[in-house]
Coordinates of C-alpha atoms (C1' of nucleotides) in Angstrom, one line a residue:
Chain A
X1 CA -0.2 0.4 -0.1
X2 CA 1.0 3.5 -0.6
X3 CA 0.3 6.3 1.3
X4 CA 0.6 10.1 1.0
X5 CA 2.5 11.3 3.6
X6 CA 2.1 15.1 4.3
X7 CA 5.7 15.1 5.6
X8 CA 7.4 13.8 3.0
X9 CA 5.0 15.3 0.6
X10 CA 5.0 12.2 -1.5
X11 CA 3.7 8.7 -1.3
X12 CA 5.3 5.9 0.3
X13 CA 4.6 2.4 1.1
X14 CA 2.9 1.7 4.5
X15 CA 4.7 -0.1 6.8
X16 CA 3.2 -0.3 10.3
X17 CA 4.5 -0.4 13.6
X18 CA 3.5 -3.3 14.4
X19 CA 2.9 -5.7 11.7
X20 CA -0.7 -6.5 11.1
X21 CA -1.8 -3.4 13.1
X22 CA -2.9 0.3 12.8
X23 CA -3.2 2.4 14.8
X24 CA -4.3 5.9 13.9
X25 CA -5.5 9.4 15.5
X26 CA -8.1 11.5 13.9
X27 CA -8.6 15.0 15.3
X28 CA -12.2 15.2 16.0
X29 CA -14.5 18.1 16.8
X30 CA -14.4 20.9 19.5
X31 CA -18.0 20.7 20.7
X32 CA -19.3 23.9 21.0
X33 CA -21.5 23.7 17.9
X34 CA -23.0 21.2 15.5
X35 CA -20.7 20.4 13.3
X36 CA -20.8 21.5 9.8
X37 CA -20.3 19.5 5.9
X38 CA -16.5 20.1 5.8
X39 CA -16.2 17.6 9.0
X40 CA -18.2 15.5 7.9
X41 CA -16.1 15.1 4.5
X42 CA -13.1 14.5 7.1
X43 CA -15.1 11.8 9.2
X44 CA -16.2 10.2 6.4
X45 CA -12.6 10.3 4.6
X46 CA -11.3 8.7 7.5
X47 CA -14.0 6.0 8.0
X48 CA -13.5 4.9 4.6
X49 CA -9.3 4.4 5.2
X50 CA -9.9 3.2 8.3
X51 CA -12.4 0.5 6.8
X52 CA -10.1 -0.3 4.3
X53 CA -7.2 -1.1 6.6
X54 CA -10.0 -3.6 8.1
X55 CA -10.2 -5.1 4.5
X56 CA -6.9 -5.5 4.1
X57 CA -6.8 -7.8 7.0
X58 CA -5.2 -5.1 9.7
X59 CA -6.1 -5.3 13.4
X60 CA -7.0 -1.7 13.6
X61 CA -7.2 0.7 16.7
X62 CA -8.7 4.3 15.8
X63 CA -9.2 7.3 18.2
X64 CA -10.7 10.5 17.7
X65 CA -10.4 12.6 20.5
X66 CA -12.9 15.1 21.1
X67 CA -11.9 19.0 22.5
X68 CA -14.7 19.2 25.6
X69 CA -12.6 22.9 27.1
X70 CA -11.5 25.3 25.0
X71 CA -12.4 28.6 24.4
X72 CA -15.0 28.5 21.7
X73 CA -16.8 26.3 24.5
X74 CA -16.7 29.4 27.2
X75 CA -17.9 32.0 24.5
X76 CA -20.7 29.7 23.4
X77 CA -21.9 28.9 26.9
X78 CA -22.1 32.9 27.9
X79 CA -24.0 33.0 24.2
X80 CA -26.2 30.1 25.4
X81 CA -26.4 30.8 29.0
X82 CA -25.5 27.7 30.3
X83 CA -22.8 26.5 31.6
X84 CA -19.8 25.0 29.8
X85 CA -20.4 21.5 30.6
X86 CA -24.0 21.6 29.4
X87 CA -22.8 23.0 26.2
X88 CA -20.3 20.2 25.8
X89 CA -22.6 17.3 27.1
X90 CA -25.5 18.7 24.6
X91 CA -23.0 19.2 21.6
X92 CA -21.0 15.3 21.9
X93 CA -24.8 13.8 21.9
X94 CA -25.4 15.6 18.8
X95 CA -21.8 14.6 17.7
X96 CA -22.6 10.9 18.2
X97 CA -26.3 11.2 16.6
X98 CA -24.8 12.7 13.5
X99 CA -22.0 10.6 13.2
X100 CA -24.2 7.9 13.0
X101 CA -26.7 9.3 10.9
X102 CA -23.5 9.7 8.6
X103 CA -23.0 6.3 8.5
X104 CA -19.5 6.5 10.1
X105 CA -18.4 3.5 12.3
X106 CA -17.7 4.7 15.8
X107 CA -14.1 5.4 16.6
X108 CA -12.5 2.5 18.9
X109 CA -11.5 5.5 21.4
X110 CA -13.4 8.8 21.9
X111 CA -10.9 10.9 24.7
X112 CA -11.9 13.8 26.0
X113 CA -9.6 16.4 26.6
X114 CA -11.2 17.4 29.9
X115 CA -10.7 13.4 31.2
X116 CA -6.5 14.1 30.5
X117 CA -5.7 17.2 32.6
X118 CA -3.3 15.7 35.0
X119 CA -1.6 14.1 32.2
X120 CA -1.4 17.0 30.4
X121 CA 0.0 18.5 33.3
X122 CA 2.4 16.0 33.8
X123 CA 3.4 16.3 30.4
X124 CA 4.1 20.0 30.3
X125 CA 5.9 20.3 33.4
X126 CA 8.4 17.2 31.8
X127 CA 8.9 20.1 28.7
X128 CA 9.6 22.8 31.5
X129 CA 11.8 20.5 32.7
X130 CA 13.7 19.7 29.3
X131 CA 14.0 23.5 28.8
X132 CA 11.3 23.5 26.2
X133 CA 8.9 25.2 28.0
X134 CA 8.4 28.2 30.3
X135 CA 5.9 29.9 32.5
X136 CA 4.7 33.4 32.1
X137 CA 2.7 35.2 34.7
X138 CA 0.4 31.9 35.0
X139 CA 0.6 30.8 31.6
X140 CA 3.0 28.5 29.9
X141 CA 4.0 28.8 26.3
X142 CA 6.4 26.1 24.3
X143 CA 9.4 27.7 23.2
X144 CA 9.4 27.5 19.5
X145 CA 12.6 28.2 18.8
X146 CA 14.5 25.5 20.9
X147 CA 13.1 22.6 18.4
X148 CA 15.2 22.8 15.6
X149 CA 12.8 20.7 13.6
X150 CA 10.2 23.7 14.1
X151 CA 8.1 23.8 10.8
X152 CA 9.1 20.7 8.8
X153 CA 5.3 19.1 8.5
X154 CA 4.0 22.5 6.4
X155 CA 7.4 23.6 4.9
X156 CA 7.4 26.6 7.0
X157 CA 10.5 28.5 8.3
X158 CA 10.6 30.6 10.8
X159 CA 12.0 32.8 9.0
X160 CA 9.6 33.6 6.7
X161 CA 6.8 33.3 8.9
X162 CA 8.2 36.5 10.8
X163 CA 8.1 38.2 7.1
X164 CA 4.7 37.5 6.8
X165 CA 3.7 37.7 11.1
X166 CA -0.2 37.9 11.1
X167 CA 0.5 37.0 14.7
X168 CA -1.3 38.3 17.5
X169 CA 0.9 40.4 19.7
X170 CA 1.2 39.0 22.7
X171 CA 4.4 40.2 25.0
X172 CA 4.5 37.5 27.6
X173 CA 5.9 35.1 24.7
X174 CA 9.4 34.8 24.1
X175 CA 8.6 34.4 20.8
X176 CA 5.6 35.5 18.5
X177 CA 5.4 31.6 17.3
X178 CA 5.4 30.1 20.7
X179 CA 2.0 28.7 21.6
X180 CA 0.5 28.1 24.8
X181 CA 0.4 24.9 26.7
X182 CA -1.2 26.1 29.5
X183 CA -3.7 29.4 30.0
X184 CA -4.3 31.1 33.2
X185 CA -7.9 30.9 33.7
X186 CA -10.0 34.1 34.2
X187 CA -12.9 34.7 36.7
X188 CA -15.8 32.3 36.0
X189 CA -14.1 30.7 33.4
X190 CA -13.7 26.5 34.2
X191 CA -10.2 25.7 35.4
X192 CA -7.9 23.1 37.4
X193 CA -5.3 23.4 40.1
X194 CA -1.6 23.5 38.4
X195 CA 1.5 24.1 39.2
X196 CA 1.4 27.3 37.4
X197 CA -2.1 28.1 39.4
X198 CA -5.5 27.6 38.2
X199 CA -6.0 27.2 34.0
X200 CA -7.2 25.1 31.6
X201 CA -4.7 23.2 29.0
X202 CA -4.3 24.7 25.5
X203 CA -5.5 23.0 22.6
X204 CA -2.2 21.2 21.0
X205 CA -1.4 19.5 24.0
X206 CA -4.5 16.8 24.1
X207 CA -3.9 15.3 21.0
X208 CA -0.3 14.2 22.0
X209 CA -1.0 13.2 25.2
X210 CA -3.8 10.9 24.3
X211 CA -2.6 9.5 21.3
X212 CA 0.6 8.6 23.2
X213 CA -1.5 7.1 25.8
X214 CA -4.4 5.2 23.8
X215 CA -1.8 4.2 20.7
X216 CA 2.1 4.5 22.1
X217 CA 4.6 6.4 21.7
X218 CA 5.1 6.1 18.1
X219 CA 1.7 5.4 16.0
X220 CA 1.2 4.8 12.2
X221 CA -1.3 7.6 11.5
X222 CA -2.4 10.7 12.0
X223 CA -5.2 12.9 10.0
X224 CA -7.1 15.8 10.1
X225 CA -8.1 18.6 7.6
X226 CA -5.7 20.5 5.4
X227 CA -5.5 23.2 7.9
X228 CA -4.2 21.6 10.8
X229 CA -1.3 20.9 9.2
X230 CA -0.4 24.5 10.5
X231 CA -0.2 25.2 13.4
X232 CA -1.8 22.6 15.1
X233 CA 0.1 19.2 14.1
X234 CA 3.3 21.6 13.7
X235 CA 3.1 22.1 17.5
X236 CA 1.9 18.3 17.8
X237 CA 5.0 17.5 16.5
X238 CA 7.1 20.1 18.4
X239 CA 5.6 18.8 21.5
X240 CA 5.9 15.3 21.2
X241 CA 9.5 15.0 19.8
X242 CA 10.7 17.4 22.3
X243 CA 9.4 15.3 24.7
X244 CA 10.6 12.0 23.6
X245 CA 13.5 12.9 21.4
X246 CA 12.2 11.2 18.3
X247 CA 9.2 11.1 15.7
X248 CA 5.9 10.0 17.5
X249 CA 4.0 9.6 14.2
X250 CA 4.9 8.0 11.2
X251 CA 2.5 9.2 8.2
X252 CA 0.6 12.2 8.6
X253 CA -2.6 12.2 6.1
X254 CA -4.8 15.5 5.8
X255 CA -7.8 15.8 3.7
X256 CA -8.9 18.5 1.4
X257 CA -11.2 21.4 2.2
X258 CA -14.6 21.5 1.0
X259 CA -15.8 24.6 -0.5
X260 CA -19.4 26.5 -1.1
X261 CA -19.8 27.5 -4.5
X262 CA -16.1 27.7 -4.9
X263 CA -16.2 29.8 -1.9
X264 CA -15.0 29.1 1.7
X265 CA -17.5 28.2 4.0
X266 CA -18.0 30.5 7.2
X267 CA -20.6 32.0 9.0
X268 CA -20.6 35.3 8.0
X269 CA -20.5 34.6 4.5
X270 CA -23.7 33.1 5.3
X271 CA -22.5 29.9 3.2
X272 CA -22.3 27.5 5.8
X273 CA -24.0 24.3 6.2
X274 CA -24.4 21.9 9.1
X275 CA -24.1 18.4 8.5
X276 CA -27.3 17.5 10.2
X277 CA -29.1 20.0 8.1
X278 CA -28.1 18.3 5.3
X279 CA -28.9 15.0 6.5
X280 CA -32.1 16.1 6.5
X281 CA -32.5 16.6 3.2
X282 CA -30.4 14.3 1.3
X283 CA -29.4 10.7 2.4
X284 CA -26.0 9.8 4.0
X285 CA -25.0 7.7 1.1
X286 CA -25.9 10.7 -1.7
X287 CA -23.6 12.8 1.1
X288 CA -20.6 10.2 1.3
X289 CA -21.1 9.6 -2.5
X290 CA -20.0 13.2 -2.9
X291 CA -17.3 13.2 -1.0
X292 CA -15.9 9.4 -2.2
X293 CA -16.2 10.5 -5.8
X294 CA -13.3 13.0 -5.6
X295 CA -9.8 12.2 -4.2
X296 CA -9.6 12.9 -0.4
X297 CA -6.8 15.4 -0.7
X298 CA -8.1 17.6 -3.4
X299 CA -10.5 20.3 -2.7
X300 CA -14.3 19.5 -3.3
X301 CA -17.2 21.9 -4.1
X302 CA -20.4 21.4 -2.0
X303 CA -23.5 22.8 -4.1
X304 CA -27.2 21.2 -4.5
X305 CA -26.7 19.8 -8.0
X306 CA -23.8 18.0 -7.1
X307 CA -25.2 16.3 -4.5
X308 CA -28.3 15.6 -6.7
X309 CA -25.7 14.0 -9.3
X310 CA -24.5 11.7 -6.8
X311 CA -28.2 10.8 -4.9
X312 CA -28.7 9.7 -8.7
X313 CA -25.6 7.5 -9.0
X314 CA -26.5 6.0 -5.6
X315 CA -29.5 5.0 -6.9
X316 CA -28.1 3.3 -9.8
X317 CA -26.2 1.1 -8.0
X318 CA -28.9 0.2 -5.8
X319 CA -31.0 -0.7 -8.7
X320 CA -28.0 -3.5 -9.5
X321 CA -29.5 -5.2 -6.4
X322 CA -33.3 -4.9 -6.7
X323 CA -32.6 -6.5 -10.1
X324 CA -31.0 -9.9 -9.0
X325 CA -33.6 -9.6 -6.4
X326 CA -30.6 -9.7 -3.7
X327 CA -32.5 -9.6 -0.7
X328 CA -34.3 -12.4 -1.1
X329 CA -31.2 -14.6 -2.2
X330 CA -30.3 -17.0 0.8
X331 CA -26.6 -18.5 -0.4
X332 CA -24.8 -16.5 -3.0
X333 CA -22.2 -18.5 -5.1
X334 CA -18.6 -17.6 -4.5
X335 CA -16.7 -15.7 -6.3
X336 CA -15.4 -16.7 -9.8
X337 CA -12.5 -15.4 -11.9
X338 CA -14.2 -12.7 -13.6
X339 CA -15.2 -11.4 -9.8
X340 CA -11.8 -12.3 -8.1
X341 CA -10.3 -9.8 -10.7
X342 CA -12.3 -7.3 -10.1
X343 CA -11.5 -7.5 -6.3
X344 CA -8.0 -7.0 -7.1
X345 CA -8.4 -4.1 -9.3
X346 CA -10.3 -2.6 -6.0
X347 CA -7.5 -3.7 -4.1
X348 CA -5.1 -2.4 -6.5
X349 CA -6.5 1.3 -6.6
X350 CA -7.3 1.4 -3.3
X351 CA -3.5 0.4 -2.4
X352 CA -3.0 3.7 -4.5
X353 CA -3.8 6.4 -1.9
X354 CA -7.0 5.4 -1.2
X355 CA -8.3 6.4 -4.6
X356 CA -11.7 6.4 -4.1
X357 CA -13.0 7.5 -7.6
X358 CA -11.9 4.6 -9.6
X359 CA -12.7 2.7 -6.4
X360 CA -16.4 3.6 -7.2
X361 CA -16.0 3.3 -10.9
X362 CA -15.5 -0.2 -10.2
X363 CA -18.7 -0.2 -8.2
X364 CA -20.3 0.7 -11.4
X365 CA -18.7 -2.3 -13.2
X366 CA -20.3 -4.8 -10.9
X367 CA -23.4 -3.5 -11.1
X368 CA -23.7 -3.6 -15.2
X369 CA -22.1 -7.0 -14.7
X370 CA -25.3 -7.7 -12.1
X371 CA -27.6 -6.3 -14.5
X372 CA -26.4 -8.1 -17.6
X373 CA -29.1 -10.0 -18.7
X374 CA -26.4 -11.6 -21.3
X375 CA -24.4 -13.0 -17.8
X376 CA -26.0 -16.0 -16.3
X377 CA -28.0 -15.9 -12.9
X378 CA -25.5 -17.3 -10.6
X379 CA -23.1 -14.6 -12.3
X380 CA -25.1 -11.7 -11.6
X381 CA -25.6 -12.7 -8.4
X382 CA -21.7 -12.7 -8.0
X383 CA -21.6 -9.7 -9.2
X384 CA -24.2 -8.0 -7.1
X385 CA -22.3 -9.8 -3.9
X386 CA -19.3 -8.2 -5.2
X387 CA -21.1 -5.2 -5.7
X388 CA -22.2 -5.0 -2.0
X389 CA -18.8 -6.4 -0.2
X390 CA -16.7 -3.8 -1.8
X391 CA -19.6 -0.9 -1.7
X392 CA -19.5 -1.7 2.2
X393 CA -15.6 -0.9 2.1
X394 CA -16.5 2.3 1.0
X395 CA -19.2 2.9 3.9
X396 CA -22.3 1.9 1.6
X397 CA -25.1 -0.2 2.1
X398 CA -25.6 -0.2 5.7
X399 CA -28.9 -1.3 6.7
X400 CA -29.3 -2.5 3.2
X401 CA -32.4 -5.0 4.0
X402 CA -34.1 -1.9 5.3
X403 CA -33.4 0.0 2.1
X404 CA -34.1 -2.8 -0.5
X405 CA -37.0 -3.4 1.0
X406 CA -38.2 0.2 1.7
X407 CA -42.1 0.7 0.6
X408 CA -42.9 -2.6 2.3
X409 CA -43.0 -1.5 5.3
X410 CA -46.1 0.5 4.4
X411 CA -49.1 -0.2 6.6
X412 CA -51.8 -2.9 5.2
X413 CA -54.8 -0.3 5.2
X414 CA -52.5 2.2 2.8
X415 CA -51.3 -1.2 0.6
X416 CA -54.9 -2.6 0.5
X417 CA -55.9 1.3 -0.4
X418 CA -53.0 1.3 -3.2
X419 CA -54.5 -2.0 -4.7
X420 CA -57.8 -0.9 -4.4
X421 CA -56.8 1.9 -7.2
X422 CA -54.5 -0.6 -9.3
X423 CA -57.6 -2.9 -9.7
X424 CA -59.6 0.2 -10.7
X425 CA -56.6 1.3 -13.3
X426 CA -56.5 -1.8 -14.5
X427 CA -60.2 -2.1 -15.4
X428 CA -59.6 1.5 -17.1
X429 CA -56.8 -0.4 -19.2
X430 CA -59.1 -2.9 -20.1
X431 CA -61.9 -0.3 -21.4
X432 CA -58.7 1.8 -23.2
X433 CA -59.8 4.7 -21.2
X434 CA -55.9 5.4 -21.0
X435 CA -56.8 9.2 -19.4
X436 CA -58.1 8.0 -16.0
X437 CA -55.3 4.8 -16.0
X438 CA -52.9 8.0 -16.3
X439 CA -54.6 10.2 -14.2
X440 CA -54.3 7.0 -11.7
X441 CA -50.9 7.1 -12.1
X442 CA -50.2 10.9 -11.7
X443 CA -52.0 11.2 -8.9
X444 CA -50.1 8.1 -7.1
X445 CA -46.5 9.4 -8.3
X446 CA -47.3 12.8 -6.7
X447 CA -47.8 11.2 -3.5
X448 CA -44.5 9.4 -4.0
X449 CA -45.9 6.2 -5.2
X450 CA -44.4 4.9 -8.4
X451 CA -46.2 2.3 -10.8
X452 CA -44.7 0.1 -13.2
X453 CA -46.5 -2.0 -15.8
X454 CA -44.8 -5.0 -16.4
X455 CA -46.3 -8.2 -18.3
X456 CA -47.3 -9.8 -14.8
X457 CA -49.5 -7.0 -13.6
X458 CA -48.8 -3.2 -12.5
X459 CA -46.0 -3.1 -9.6
X460 CA -46.2 -0.6 -7.2
X461 CA -43.4 0.7 -5.1
X462 CA -41.8 3.8 -2.6
X463 CA -40.3 6.9 -4.5
X464 CA -36.9 6.1 -2.7
X465 CA -35.8 9.5 -3.9
X466 CA -35.6 10.4 -0.1
X467 CA -34.4 7.1 1.2
X468 CA -32.1 5.8 -1.2
Chain B
rG18 C1' 5.1 39.3 0.7
rG19 C1' 6.4 33.6 2.2
rC20 C1' 4.9 28.7 1.1
rG21 C1' 1.3 24.7 -1.5
rG22 C1' -2.4 22.9 -4.6
rC23 C1' -5.4 22.9 -8.9
rA24 C1' -6.6 23.7 -14.6
rU25 C1' -9.2 17.1 -18.5
rC26 C1' -16.8 16.4 -22.3
rG27 C1' -22.9 20.6 -20.4
rC28 C1' -21.3 19.2 -14.8
rC29 C1' -18.7 15.9 -11.3
rA30 C1' -14.5 13.2 -12.1
rA31 C1' -10.1 9.3 -12.5
rG32 C1' -5.6 8.3 -15.7
rU33 C1' 1.0 11.4 -14.3
rG34 C1' 5.5 9.0 -20.9
rG35 C1' 2.3 5.1 -25.2
rU36 C1' -2.4 7.2 -27.8
rA37 C1' -8.5 9.3 -22.8
rA38 C1' -11.8 5.3 -16.9
rG39 C1' -16.6 6.1 -14.4
rG40 C1' -20.9 8.9 -12.6
rC41 C1' -24.4 12.9 -13.6
rA42 C1' -26.8 14.8 -18.0
rA43 C1' -28.2 14.4 -23.1
rG44 C1' -29.8 12.3 -28.4
rG45 C1' -31.1 7.8 -30.6
rG46 C1' -33.0 2.7 -30.4
rU47 C1' -35.4 -1.7 -27.9
rC48 C1' -39.8 -2.2 -24.4
rU49 C1' -45.1 0.3 -23.3
rG50 C1' -51.6 2.2 -25.3
rC51 C1' -48.5 5.9 -23.8
rA52 C1' -45.3 6.0 -19.4
rA53 C1' -42.0 4.4 -15.7
rA54 C1' -38.3 0.8 -14.8
rA55 C1' -34.5 -1.8 -17.3
rU56 C1' -31.6 -2.3 -21.6
rC57 C1' -28.4 -1.4 -25.5
rC58 C1' -26.2 2.3 -29.0
rU59 C1' -23.8 7.2 -29.4
rC60 C1' -21.3 11.6 -26.6
rA61 C1' -13.8 14.8 -25.5
rC62 C1' -7.2 15.0 -28.9
rC63 C1' -7.1 17.1 -21.8
rC64 C1' -6.2 26.2 -20.4
rC65 C1' -2.3 28.9 -23.5
rC66 C1' 2.7 29.6 -25.6
rG67 C1' 7.6 27.2 -26.2
rG68 C1' 10.7 22.7 -25.6
rU69 C1' 12.4 17.4 -24.4
rU70 C1' 11.4 12.6 -26.6
rC71 C1' 9.9 7.9 -31.9
rG72 C1' 5.9 9.2 -28.9
rA73 C1' 3.0 14.0 -23.4
rA74 C1' -3.3 15.2 -20.7
rU75 C1' 1.0 13.3 -18.2
rC76 C1' 8.0 15.7 -18.1
rC77 C1' 10.6 20.8 -18.3
rG78 C1' 10.3 26.6 -18.7
rG79 C1' 7.5 30.9 -19.2
rG80 C1' 2.1 32.5 -19.2
rU81 C1' -3.1 32.7 -18.2
rG82 C1' -7.2 31.5 -15.0
rU83 C1' -8.2 29.6 -9.5
rC84 C1' -8.0 27.5 -4.9
rG85 C1' -6.0 27.4 0.1
rC86 C1' -2.2 27.9 4.0
rC87 C1' 0.5 32.0 6.6
rU88 C1' -4.9 33.8 12.6
rC89 C1' -9.6 29.9 15.4
rC90 C1' -10.8 26.6 11.3
rA91 C1' -11.9 19.2 9.7

RNA sequence: GGCGGCAUCGCCAAGUGGUAAGGCAAGGGUCUGCAAAAUCCUCACCCCCGGUUCGAAUCCGGGUGUCGCCUCCA
């Protein structure tokens, strides 16, 4: 497998720290609000990366933090007029719900910053002892100049940074790019007792402390959105390596940003999309398809048209499964050479830095073969089986049975009513009263019930537009 | 100002030296009373200029356009 490492700016052969195992960490949300569609991309991308490693036979340990103490949370608690712990409780619950709605498998670990306060304090003290950190009136800073490799991830040099300097003035800092390890509490703010007085940890420290606790001193993959490269991950590297004297992460993976109609998403610009709102309007699989149709490192542009296209594409995939009556198949036949070959192609493209766009094309190939009436019944089922197997690696087809039987859950009375209408329509058809026959069909369609005249009679089904 | 990405059919998007995957949409055929669904067929020389090469969308140089990071941010 080859994966792109931000650190080296090239694809590298993936070699795990421990054979057969993958330890990965992804920067999770700060729970001060519902997460947005851009966050959703990161969640889905790393969900797929994790699923693929598992599919490849690796035992994966996946940790994703929840930042539950931070300036933004304090600000939100003032806005909403509720204590910070209520803010975090509210948005953690929402986060977990939305994660599920997105068909993202929950991480193995979801550590919260507040559960690691004492360990962070110990960590910061150790940095202080090693001479990488200094205290200034209750705040503690990391001295970036002490860490020679600072900037190696983002390709920035301290000299260059100086020139562009858009950094906040802070005369307590010895150097403008020194970052906060411990922040002194202002009156009324949440606080913990520490050697430097009451305060709270800075943002960059939690990921270092929690990842080493859960995944070990050196682990395989650390991920996050592209914007975290600098300064967040740069600062993580500085702390982590200053602490233990060697790299702690082997592969740094970053997903590209999501734009809205070509513009960066921002609340002030009014083009801000909360994931749960989008999920209310479109099925998770359409959103997932949209994310995976482009390589995870490239920027992606979100708009209504794209999601509609994605939805149509996902439906095409499902129609293949309906075609072979997948739901009612018992023992699916074993793969023959053709399916094996397609599966190998899937492995090849996914091995190449998770090329989900090409992987999706292979899904369509399997779907096409599953529908191809020239194939034997057995072969069609084999391809359908492959479609489901590979599609699941990308996170599609969750609760498949439920989705394929959509419409069958309609209550008995309603169903009989529809059947009744159909018998009337049948009579009209016999009389060649096309006007009325068509009216029934059109009116039902408006109610979301689609009719299909077949030689065996008229079939009806619920329009799955909203459900896939 | 510093650093980096991208530019491929109407739309989305793979492909990084050997003659353009896939999806959506569109057009045509089959099926149908008409539809729908399904199915078959059709649909691009890759931003511009120059260079390297037997051969470039793919490499190099220049240009134009566009996006991002350098501040909290996925």
